[in-house]
PDB file of C-alpha atoms and ligand atoms in Angstrom:
ATOM      1  CA  MET A1041      72.850  83.417  97.638  1.00  0.00           C
ATOM      2  CA  PRO A1042      74.666  80.709  95.614  1.00  0.00           C
ATOM      3  CA  SER A1043      75.342  77.467  97.491  1.00  0.00           C
ATOM      4  CA  VAL A1044      76.770  74.821  95.135  1.00  0.00           C
ATOM      5  CA  LYS A1045      80.383  74.150  96.068  1.00  0.00           C
ATOM      6  CA  HIS A1046      82.726  74.942  93.173  1.00  0.00           C
ATOM      7  CA  ILE A1047      86.143  75.071  94.843  1.00  0.00           C
ATOM      8  CA  ALA A1048      86.986  73.319  98.098  1.00  0.00           C
ATOM      9  CA  VAL A1049      90.298  74.172  99.746  1.00  0.00           C
ATOM     10  CA  THR A1050      91.259  71.990 102.695  1.00  0.00           C
ATOM     11  CA  ASP A1051      94.139  72.612 105.081  1.00  0.00           C
ATOM     12  CA  LEU A1052      96.225  74.285 102.375  1.00  0.00           C
ATOM     13  CA  ARG A1053      99.808  75.006 103.331  1.00  0.00           C
ATOM     14  CA  LEU A1054     102.394  76.663 101.136  1.00  0.00           C
ATOM     15  CA  SER A1055     106.101  77.092 101.760  1.00  0.00           C
ATOM     16  CA  TYR A1056     108.713  78.882  99.718  1.00  0.00           C
ATOM     17  CA  GLY A1057     111.837  76.955 100.667  1.00  0.00           C
ATOM     18  CA  PRO A1058     111.893  76.738 104.456  1.00  0.00           C
ATOM     19  CA  LYS A1059     109.430  79.619 104.922  1.00  0.00           C
ATOM     20  CA  GLU A1060     105.753  78.679 105.328  1.00  0.00           C
ATOM     21  CA  VAL A1061     103.548  81.529 104.086  1.00  0.00           C
ATOM     22  CA  ILE A1062     100.087  79.906 104.031  1.00  0.00           C
ATOM     23  CA  HIS A1063      99.409  78.083 107.256  1.00  0.00           C
ATOM     24  CA  GLY A1064      96.607  75.603 106.725  1.00  0.00           C
ATOM     25  CA  VAL A1065      93.592  77.392 105.268  1.00  0.00           C
ATOM     26  CA  THR A1066      90.224  75.750 104.657  1.00  0.00           C
ATOM     27  CA  PHE A1067      87.361  77.336 102.739  1.00  0.00           C
ATOM     28  CA  ASN A1068      84.873  76.820  99.919  1.00  0.00           C
ATOM     29  CA  VAL A1069      83.973  78.978  96.964  1.00  0.00           C
ATOM     30  CA  PHE A1070      80.429  78.603  95.698  1.00  0.00           C
ATOM     31  CA  LYS A1071      79.393  78.518  92.053  1.00  0.00           C
ATOM     32  CA  ASN A1072      78.574  81.930  90.632  1.00  0.00           C
ATOM     33  CA  GLU A1073      79.595  83.850  93.697  1.00  0.00           C
ATOM     34  CA  ILE A1074      82.156  86.606  93.895  1.00  0.00           C
ATOM     35  CA  LEU A1075      84.480  85.788  96.759  1.00  0.00           C
ATOM     36  CA  GLY A1076      86.428  88.863  97.836  1.00  0.00           C
ATOM     37  CA  VAL A1077      89.861  88.286  99.362  1.00  0.00           C
ATOM     38  CA  ILE A1078      91.263  91.185 101.362  1.00  0.00           C
ATOM     39  CA  GLY A1079      94.287  91.492 103.604  1.00  0.00           C
ATOM     40  CA  PRO A1080      97.497  93.449 104.146  1.00  0.00           C
ATOM     41  CA  ALA A1081     100.536  93.120 101.878  1.00  0.00           C
ATOM     42  CA  GLN A1082     102.307  89.763 102.016  1.00  0.00           C
ATOM     43  CA  SER A1083      99.323  87.966 103.516  1.00  0.00           C
ATOM     44  CA  GLY A1084      99.502  85.300 100.841  1.00  0.00           C
ATOM     45  CA  LYS A1085      96.659  86.478  98.578  1.00  0.00           C
ATOM     46  CA  THR A1086      98.557  86.143  95.297  1.00  0.00           C
ATOM     47  CA  SER A1087     100.157  82.895  96.414  1.00  0.00           C
ATOM     48  CA  LEU A1088      96.733  81.477  97.181  1.00  0.00           C
ATOM     49  CA  LEU A1089      95.503  82.185  93.637  1.00  0.00           C
ATOM     50  CA  ARG A1090      98.666  80.647  92.214  1.00  0.00           C
ATOM     51  CA  CYS A1091      98.034  77.443  94.156  1.00  0.00           C
ATOM     52  CA  ILE A1092      94.530  77.203  92.722  1.00  0.00           C
ATOM     53  CA  ASN A1093      95.589  77.318  89.058  1.00  0.00           C
ATOM     54  CA  ARG A1094      98.922  75.609  89.746  1.00  0.00           C
ATOM     55  CA  THR A1095     101.063  78.428  88.399  1.00  0.00           C
ATOM     56  CA  ILE A1096     102.789  78.091  91.785  1.00  0.00           C
ATOM     57  CA  GLU A1097     104.680  75.260  90.100  1.00  0.00           C
ATOM     58  CA  PHE A1098     106.688  77.846  88.162  1.00  0.00           C
ATOM     59  CA  THR A1099     108.369  78.881  91.417  1.00  0.00           C
ATOM     60  CA  PRO A1100     111.259  76.589  92.292  1.00  0.00           C
ATOM     61  CA  GLY A1101     111.182  75.520  95.924  1.00  0.00           C
ATOM     62  CA  ALA A1102     107.462  76.168  96.403  1.00  0.00           C
ATOM     63  CA  ARG A1103     105.813  73.302  98.279  1.00  0.00           C
ATOM     64  CA  VAL A1104     102.049  72.850  98.503  1.00  0.00           C
ATOM     65  CA  GLN A1105     100.293  70.601 101.011  1.00  0.00           C
ATOM     66  CA  GLY A1106      96.602  69.967 101.580  1.00  0.00           C
ATOM     67  CA  THR A1107      93.949  69.689  98.885  1.00  0.00           C
ATOM     68  CA  ILE A1108      92.264  71.969  96.399  1.00  0.00           C
ATOM     69  CA  GLN A1109      89.279  70.514  94.611  1.00  0.00           C
ATOM     70  CA  VAL A1110      87.440  72.029  91.678  1.00  0.00           C
ATOM     71  CA  ASP A1111      84.081  70.333  91.136  1.00  0.00           C
ATOM     72  CA  GLY A1112      85.243  67.577  93.456  1.00  0.00           C
ATOM     73  CA  GLU A1113      88.483  66.858  91.544  1.00  0.00           C
ATOM     74  CA  ASP A1114      91.849  67.417  93.165  1.00  0.00           C
ATOM     75  CA  VAL A1115      93.656  69.989  91.003  1.00  0.00           C
ATOM     76  CA  ARG A1116      97.027  68.554  91.948  1.00  0.00           C
ATOM     77  CA  GLN A1117      96.023  65.187  90.501  1.00  0.00           C
ATOM     78  CA  ALA A1118      94.830  66.774  87.242  1.00  0.00           C
ATOM     79  CA  GLY A1119      96.611  64.965  84.422  1.00  0.00           C
ATOM     80  CA  ASP A1120      96.343  67.891  82.023  1.00  0.00           C
ATOM     81  CA  VAL A1121      97.539  71.031  83.795  1.00  0.00           C
ATOM     82  CA  PHE A1122      96.921  73.152  80.691  1.00  0.00           C
ATOM     83  CA  ALA A1123      93.272  72.086  80.624  1.00  0.00           C
ATOM     84  CA  LEU A1124      93.047  72.990  84.309  1.00  0.00           C
ATOM     85  CA  ARG A1125      94.511  76.447  83.689  1.00  0.00           C
ATOM     86  CA  ARG A1126      92.061  77.019  80.836  1.00  0.00           C
ATOM     87  CA  ARG A1127      89.244  76.401  83.312  1.00  0.00           C
ATOM     88  CA  ILE A1128      90.688  79.016  85.661  1.00  0.00           C
ATOM     89  CA  GLY A1129      91.282  82.436  84.112  1.00  0.00           C
ATOM     90  CA  MET A1130      93.753  84.748  85.809  1.00  0.00           C
ATOM     91  CA  VAL A1131      93.998  88.530  85.595  1.00  0.00           C
ATOM     92  CA  ALA A1132      97.209  90.014  87.011  1.00  0.00           C
ATOM     93  CA  PRO A1133      97.629  93.418  88.709  1.00  0.00           C
ATOM     94  CA  LEU A1134      99.207  95.040  85.661  1.00  0.00           C
ATOM     95  CA  PRO A1135      97.969  94.398  82.132  1.00  0.00           C
ATOM     96  CA  VAL A1136     100.044  91.730  80.441  1.00  0.00           C
ATOM     97  CA  GLY A1137      99.529  92.339  76.748  1.00  0.00           C
ATOM     98  CA  LEU A1138     101.076  90.183  74.085  1.00  0.00           C
ATOM     99  CA  PRO A1139     102.934  92.247  71.436  1.00  0.00           C
ATOM    100  CA  LEU A1140     100.163  91.476  68.987  1.00  0.00           C
ATOM    101  CA  SER A1141      97.099  93.173  67.547  1.00  0.00           C
ATOM    102  CA  ILE A1142      94.010  93.561  69.699  1.00  0.00           C
ATOM    103  CA  TYR A1143      92.339  90.810  67.672  1.00  0.00           C
ATOM    104  CA  ASP A1144      95.276  88.422  67.957  1.00  0.00           C
ATOM    105  CA  ASN A1145      95.568  88.978  71.708  1.00  0.00           C
ATOM    106  CA  VAL A1146      92.051  87.663  72.202  1.00  0.00           C
ATOM    107  CA  ALA A1147      92.281  84.990  69.493  1.00  0.00           C
ATOM    108  CA  PHE A1148      95.561  83.636  70.887  1.00  0.00           C
ATOM    109  CA  ALA A1149      94.172  81.041  73.301  1.00  0.00           C
ATOM    110  CA  PRO A1150      91.355  79.820  71.016  1.00  0.00           C
ATOM    111  CA  ARG A1151      93.926  79.363  68.223  1.00  0.00           C
ATOM    112  CA  CYS A1152      96.191  77.424  70.583  1.00  0.00           C
ATOM    113  CA  ALA A1153      93.202  75.224  71.366  1.00  0.00           C
ATOM    114  CA  GLY A1154      92.847  74.444  67.639  1.00  0.00           C
ATOM    115  CA  MET A1155      90.204  76.933  66.501  1.00  0.00           C
ATOM    116  CA  SER A1156      91.071  78.172  63.011  1.00  0.00           C
ATOM    117  CA  ARG A1157      87.845  79.146  61.214  1.00  0.00           C
ATOM    118  CA  ARG A1158      87.825  82.905  60.814  1.00  0.00           C
ATOM    119  CA  SER A1159      84.095  83.165  61.484  1.00  0.00           C
ATOM    120  CA  GLU A1160      84.410  81.285  64.783  1.00  0.00           C
ATOM    121  CA  LEU A1161      87.404  83.359  65.847  1.00  0.00           C
ATOM    122  CA  ASP A1162      85.610  86.588  64.872  1.00  0.00           C
ATOM    123  CA  ALA A1163      82.655  85.570  67.008  1.00  0.00           C
ATOM    124  CA  ILE A1164      84.701  84.726  70.077  1.00  0.00           C
ATOM    125  CA  VAL A1165      86.842  87.868  69.794  1.00  0.00           C
ATOM    126  CA  GLU A1166      83.728  90.033  69.605  1.00  0.00           C
ATOM    127  CA  GLN A1167      82.019  88.205  72.452  1.00  0.00           C
ATOM    128  CA  CYS A1168      84.999  88.496  74.806  1.00  0.00           C
ATOM    129  CA  LEU A1169      85.634  92.143  73.975  1.00  0.00           C
ATOM    130  CA  ARG A1170      81.962  92.876  74.585  1.00  0.00           C
ATOM    131  CA  GLN A1171      82.017  91.019  77.903  1.00  0.00           C
ATOM    132  CA  ALA A1172      85.058  93.062  78.916  1.00  0.00           C
ATOM    133  CA  ALA A1173      83.267  96.316  77.933  1.00  0.00           C
ATOM    134  CA  LEU A1174      85.932  97.152  75.371  1.00  0.00           C
ATOM    135  CA  TRP A1175      84.266  96.296  72.058  1.00  0.00           C
ATOM    136  CA  ASP A1176      82.806  99.715  71.286  1.00  0.00           C
ATOM    137  CA  GLU A1177      86.150 101.412  71.828  1.00  0.00           C
ATOM    138  CA  VAL A1178      88.212  99.070  69.658  1.00  0.00           C
ATOM    139  CA  LYS A1179      85.900  97.507  67.071  1.00  0.00           C
ATOM    140  CA  ASP A1180      87.221  99.819  64.332  1.00  0.00           C
ATOM    141  CA  ARG A1181      90.889  99.118  65.043  1.00  0.00           C
ATOM    142  CA  LEU A1182      91.151  95.457  65.885  1.00  0.00           C
ATOM    143  CA  ASP A1183      94.350  95.230  63.843  1.00  0.00           C
ATOM    144  CA  SER A1184      96.254  97.834  65.842  1.00  0.00           C
ATOM    145  CA  LEU A1185      98.665  96.832  68.565  1.00  0.00           C
ATOM    146  CA  GLY A1186      97.142  95.986  71.955  1.00  0.00           C
ATOM    147  CA  THR A1187     100.076  97.634  73.680  1.00  0.00           C
ATOM    148  CA  LYS A1188      99.044 100.999  72.203  1.00  0.00           C
ATOM    149  CA  LEU A1189      95.813 101.071  74.192  1.00  0.00           C
ATOM    150  CA  SER A1190      95.517 103.099  77.389  1.00  0.00           C
ATOM    151  CA  GLY A1191      96.253 101.367  80.698  1.00  0.00           C
ATOM    152  CA  GLY A1192      92.575 100.872  81.513  1.00  0.00           C
ATOM    153  CA  GLN A1193      91.855  99.575  78.021  1.00  0.00           C
ATOM    154  CA  GLN A1194      94.792  97.180  78.250  1.00  0.00           C
ATOM    155  CA  GLN A1195      93.478  95.854  81.536  1.00  0.00           C
ATOM    156  CA  ARG A1196      90.100  95.220  79.884  1.00  0.00           C
ATOM    157  CA  LEU A1197      91.970  93.529  77.027  1.00  0.00           C
ATOM    158  CA  THR A1198      93.636  91.316  79.634  1.00  0.00           C
ATOM    159  CA  ILE A1199      90.186  90.413  80.945  1.00  0.00           C
ATOM    160  CA  ALA A1200      88.987  89.690  77.396  1.00  0.00           C
ATOM    161  CA  ARG A1201      91.989  87.401  76.957  1.00  0.00           C
ATOM    162  CA  ALA A1202      91.266  85.631  80.229  1.00  0.00           C
ATOM    163  CA  LEU A1203      87.695  85.084  79.015  1.00  0.00           C
ATOM    164  CA  SER A1204      88.777  83.791  75.597  1.00  0.00           C
ATOM    165  CA  HIS A1205      89.379  80.293  76.878  1.00  0.00           C
ATOM    166  CA  GLN A1206      85.915  80.361  78.425  1.00  0.00           C
ATOM    167  CA  PRO A1207      86.959  79.751  82.011  1.00  0.00           C
ATOM    168  CA  GLU A1208      84.471  78.626  84.621  1.00  0.00           C
ATOM    169  CA  ILE A1209      86.483  80.369  87.341  1.00  0.00           C
ATOM    170  CA  LEU A1210      87.996  83.837  87.025  1.00  0.00           C
ATOM    171  CA  CYS A1211      90.653  84.985  89.499  1.00  0.00           C
ATOM    172  CA  LEU A1212      91.508  88.678  89.592  1.00  0.00           C
ATOM    173  CA  ASP A1213      94.535  89.890  91.499  1.00  0.00           C
ATOM    174  CA  GLU A1214      94.281  93.602  92.303  1.00  0.00           C
ATOM    175  CA  PHE A1215      93.142  94.332  88.758  1.00  0.00           C
ATOM    176  CA  SER A1216      92.628  98.039  89.402  1.00  0.00           C
ATOM    177  CA  ILE A1217      96.050  98.865  90.800  1.00  0.00           C
ATOM    178  CA  ALA A1218      97.081 100.856  87.711  1.00  0.00           C
ATOM    179  CA  ILE A1219      93.789 102.254  86.457  1.00  0.00           C
ATOM    180  CA  ASP A1220      91.664 105.255  87.235  1.00  0.00           C
ATOM    181  CA  PRO A1221      88.476 105.099  89.328  1.00  0.00           C
ATOM    182  CA  VAL A1222      86.125 105.565  86.371  1.00  0.00           C
ATOM    183  CA  THR A1223      87.637 102.631  84.483  1.00  0.00           C
ATOM    184  CA  THR A1224      87.660 100.632  87.705  1.00  0.00           C
ATOM    185  CA  MET A1225      83.907 101.191  88.035  1.00  0.00           C
ATOM    186  CA  ARG A1226      83.358 100.082  84.435  1.00  0.00           C
ATOM    187  CA  ILE A1227      85.256  96.870  85.093  1.00  0.00           C
ATOM    188  CA  GLU A1228      83.331  96.356  88.326  1.00  0.00           C
ATOM    189  CA  ASP A1229      80.128  96.466  86.258  1.00  0.00           C
ATOM    190  CA  VAL A1230      81.660  93.895  83.907  1.00  0.00           C
ATOM    191  CA  LEU A1231      82.353  91.594  86.859  1.00  0.00           C
ATOM    192  CA  LYS A1232      78.814  91.932  88.186  1.00  0.00           C
ATOM    193  CA  ASN A1233      77.549  90.655  84.826  1.00  0.00           C
ATOM    194  CA  LEU A1234      80.149  87.895  84.521  1.00  0.00           C
ATOM    195  CA  ARG A1235      79.125  86.458  87.859  1.00  0.00           C
ATOM    196  CA  GLN A1236      76.053  84.978  86.156  1.00  0.00           C
ATOM    197  CA  GLN A1237      78.319  82.804  84.022  1.00  0.00           C
ATOM    198  CA  MET A1238      81.274  82.018  86.257  1.00  0.00           C
ATOM    199  CA  THR A1239      82.714  81.914  89.735  1.00  0.00           C
ATOM    200  CA  ILE A1240      84.950  84.839  90.611  1.00  0.00           C
ATOM    201  CA  ILE A1241      87.708  85.211  93.187  1.00  0.00           C
ATOM    202  CA  LEU A1242      88.533  88.869  93.588  1.00  0.00           C
ATOM    203  CA  VAL A1243      91.749  89.691  95.430  1.00  0.00           C
ATOM    204  CA  THR A1244      91.728  93.375  96.202  1.00  0.00           C
ATOM    205  CA  ASN A1245      93.620  95.826  98.323  1.00  0.00           C
ATOM    206  CA  LEU A1246      90.625  98.135  98.056  1.00  0.00           C
ATOM    207  CA  THR A1247      88.391  96.932 100.848  1.00  0.00           C
ATOM    208  CA  GLN A1248      85.530  99.025  99.496  1.00  0.00           C
ATOM    209  CA  GLN A1249      85.779  97.156  96.210  1.00  0.00           C
ATOM    210  CA  ALA A1250      85.133  93.892  98.024  1.00  0.00           C
ATOM    211  CA  ARG A1251      82.269  95.592  99.798  1.00  0.00           C
ATOM    212  CA  ARG A1252      80.740  96.693  96.485  1.00  0.00           C
ATOM    213  CA  LEU A1253      81.171  93.433  94.616  1.00  0.00           C
ATOM    214  CA  ALA A1254      81.681  90.389  96.785  1.00  0.00           C
ATOM    215  CA  ASP A1255      78.936  88.066  98.020  1.00  0.00           C
ATOM    216  CA  ARG A1256      81.296  86.840 100.707  1.00  0.00           C
ATOM    217  CA  THR A1257      84.615  88.254 101.815  1.00  0.00           C
ATOM    218  CA  MET A1258      87.662  86.518 103.267  1.00  0.00           C
ATOM    219  CA  PHE A1259      90.069  88.455 105.442  1.00  0.00           C
ATOM    220  CA  LEU A1260      93.470  86.828 105.069  1.00  0.00           C
ATOM    221  CA  TRP A1261      96.302  87.931 107.321  1.00  0.00           C
ATOM    222  CA  SER A1262      99.792  86.473 107.540  1.00  0.00           C
ATOM    223  CA  GLY A1263      98.754  83.309 105.742  1.00  0.00           C
ATOM    224  CA  LYS A1264      95.700  82.605 107.898  1.00  0.00           C
ATOM    225  CA  ILE A1265      92.012  83.259 107.440  1.00  0.00           C
ATOM    226  CA  VAL A1266      90.957  85.641 110.174  1.00  0.00           C
ATOM    227  CA  GLU A1267      87.354  85.597 109.026  1.00  0.00           C
ATOM    228  CA  LEU A1268      85.216  84.565 106.061  1.00  0.00           C
ATOM    229  CA  ASP A1269      81.594  85.546 105.984  1.00  0.00           C
ATOM    230  CA  ARG A1270      78.921  87.305 104.015  1.00  0.00           C
ATOM    231  CA  THR A1271      80.276  90.669 102.925  1.00  0.00           C
ATOM    232  CA  GLU A1272      77.678  92.610 104.902  1.00  0.00           C
ATOM    233  CA  VAL A1273      78.823  90.843 108.078  1.00  0.00           C
ATOM    234  CA  ILE A1274      82.515  91.534 107.409  1.00  0.00           C
ATOM    235  CA  PHE A1275      81.750  95.235 106.899  1.00  0.00           C
ATOM    236  CA  SER A1276      79.244  95.531 109.723  1.00  0.00           C
ATOM    237  CA  ASP A1277      79.878  97.002 113.151  1.00  0.00           C
ATOM    238  CA  GLN A1278      80.195  93.493 114.519  1.00  0.00           C
ATOM    239  CA  PRO A1279      82.210  91.051 112.463  1.00  0.00           C
ATOM    240  CA  ALA A1280      83.295  88.028 114.497  1.00  0.00           C
ATOM    241  CA  SER A1281      86.859  89.259 114.844  1.00  0.00           C
ATOM    242  CA  ARG A1282      88.055  92.584 116.200  1.00  0.00           C
ATOM    243  CA  GLN A1283      90.984  92.402 113.739  1.00  0.00           C
ATOM    244  CA  THR A1284      88.519  92.317 110.863  1.00  0.00           C
ATOM    245  CA  TYR A1285      86.747  95.380 112.208  1.00  0.00           C
ATOM    246  CA  GLU A1286      90.022  97.244 112.586  1.00  0.00           C
ATOM    247  CA  TYR A1287      91.282  96.282 109.121  1.00  0.00           C
ATOM    248  CA  VAL A1288      88.157  97.184 107.174  1.00  0.00           C
ATOM    249  CA  ASN A1289      87.893 100.446 109.058  1.00  0.00           C
ATOM    250  CA  GLY A1290      91.480 101.389 108.280  1.00  0.00           C
ATOM    251  CA  ILE A1291      92.659 101.195 111.875  1.00  0.00           C
ATOM    252  CA  PHE A1292      95.547  98.991 110.730  1.00  0.00           C
ATOM    253  CA  GLY A1293      96.849  97.542 107.476  1.00  0.00           C
TER     254      GLY A1293
HETATM  255  N1  ATP B2037     108.375  83.592  94.534  1.00  0.00           N
HETATM  256  C1  ATP B2037     108.507  83.743  95.857  1.00  0.00           C
HETATM  257  N2  ATP B2037     109.593  83.268  96.494  1.00  0.00           N
HETATM  258  C2  ATP B2037     109.735  83.400  97.834  1.00  0.00           C
HETATM  259  N3  ATP B2037     108.814  83.990  98.634  1.00  0.00           N
HETATM  260  C3  ATP B2037     107.713  84.495  98.049  1.00  0.00           C
HETATM  261  C4  ATP B2037     107.493  84.397  96.644  1.00  0.00           C
HETATM  262  N4  ATP B2037     106.301  84.977  96.348  1.00  0.00           N
HETATM  263  C5  ATP B2037     105.807  85.426  97.532  1.00  0.00           C
HETATM  264  N5  ATP B2037     106.644  85.127  98.544  1.00  0.00           N
HETATM  265  C6  ATP B2037     106.433  85.434  99.980  1.00  0.00           C
HETATM  266  O1  ATP B2037     105.173  84.870 100.357  1.00  0.00           O
HETATM  267  C7  ATP B2037     104.460  85.739 101.225  1.00  0.00           C
HETATM  268  C8  ATP B2037     103.100  86.036 100.626  1.00  0.00           C
HETATM  269  O2  ATP B2037     103.285  86.785  99.428  1.00  0.00           O
HETATM  270  P1  ATP B2037     102.091  87.101  98.432  1.00  0.00           P
HETATM  271  O3  ATP B2037     102.680  87.785  97.256  1.00  0.00           O
HETATM  272  O4  ATP B2037     101.326  85.864  98.189  1.00  0.00           O
HETATM  273  O5  ATP B2037     101.224  88.112  99.309  1.00  0.00           O
HETATM  274  P2  ATP B2037     100.084  89.123  98.887  1.00  0.00           P
HETATM  275  O6  ATP B2037      99.050  89.048  99.968  1.00  0.00           O
HETATM  276  O7  ATP B2037      99.656  88.869  97.501  1.00  0.00           O
HETATM  277  O8  ATP B2037     100.835  90.532  99.017  1.00  0.00           O
HETATM  278  P3  ATP B2037     100.558  91.922  98.205  1.00  0.00           P
HETATM  279  O9  ATP B2037      99.335  92.532  98.815  1.00  0.00           O
HETATM  280  O10 ATP B2037     101.804  92.708  98.476  1.00  0.00           O
HETATM  281  O11 ATP B2037     100.395  91.581  96.756  1.00  0.00           O
HETATM  282  C9  ATP B2037     105.347  86.973 101.414  1.00  0.00           C
HETATM  283  O12 ATP B2037     106.058  86.814 102.619  1.00  0.00           O
HETATM  284  C10 ATP B2037     106.274  86.924 100.219  1.00  0.00           C
HETATM  285  O13 ATP B2037     107.516  87.510 100.536  1.00  0.00           O
HETATM  286 MG1   MG B2038      99.647  90.044  95.780  1.00  0.00          MG
END
């Protein structure tokens, strides 16, 4: 079980205008763990991820209080927000492909970071597509448009893109919402392997996905943490909270 603190969130509160939607949450994420985040719609799961990589700042009127530290540094004090976001990859529920070739989708971020040698770009494109379990399916057509791939392939391309800036933290927000169960399982295998290299926060509306993948699972409900514990405890007959038991057993939510 990993135990080095990677992310420390302390008394985090988030309001959109006058409405507070995260009500003072405190938790740690350990290096190289997969932290599952489950909870009903509108619990604040997506908002929580957006606070961590500071994309919440794109929403006018959003107000964050409390602290979020990555490796002991307060993300809100980070001078270079772009550098921070490169450290924290984000995969959205639906694939967000750039209208570019498969190759250029993955090479986009490295090029923005100044990489221009073709051999270096080739190497990183291949590595990321391999890590995302897509290489074998696309290696012969890297020049074709990414948007022409199937939904599941595009989602893996999105993961390859998130990996292309070599993040140390990968946040996934309901990545399997639009893909079939077989592709979902393939991506789950990808995540199991990636865990050796990075810390993963997995927001999922599929409680069984958290059960399969997460080392620890957080049950978030209406902007509060009901329970955070080892996944086997959360899914046991006796989690600490009755609400957790009822949610993971489909009695509500
Ligand atoms: N840009 C926004 N402006 C105003 N309110 C927002 C905004 N984004 C989210 N909210 C509100 O914040 C609360 C939490 O939403 P959030 O999207 O973080 O929940 P979620 O747990 O990810 O839900 P879901 O499972 O449906 O994706 C909800 O009440 C939502 O209406
Ligand atoms: Mg969401």
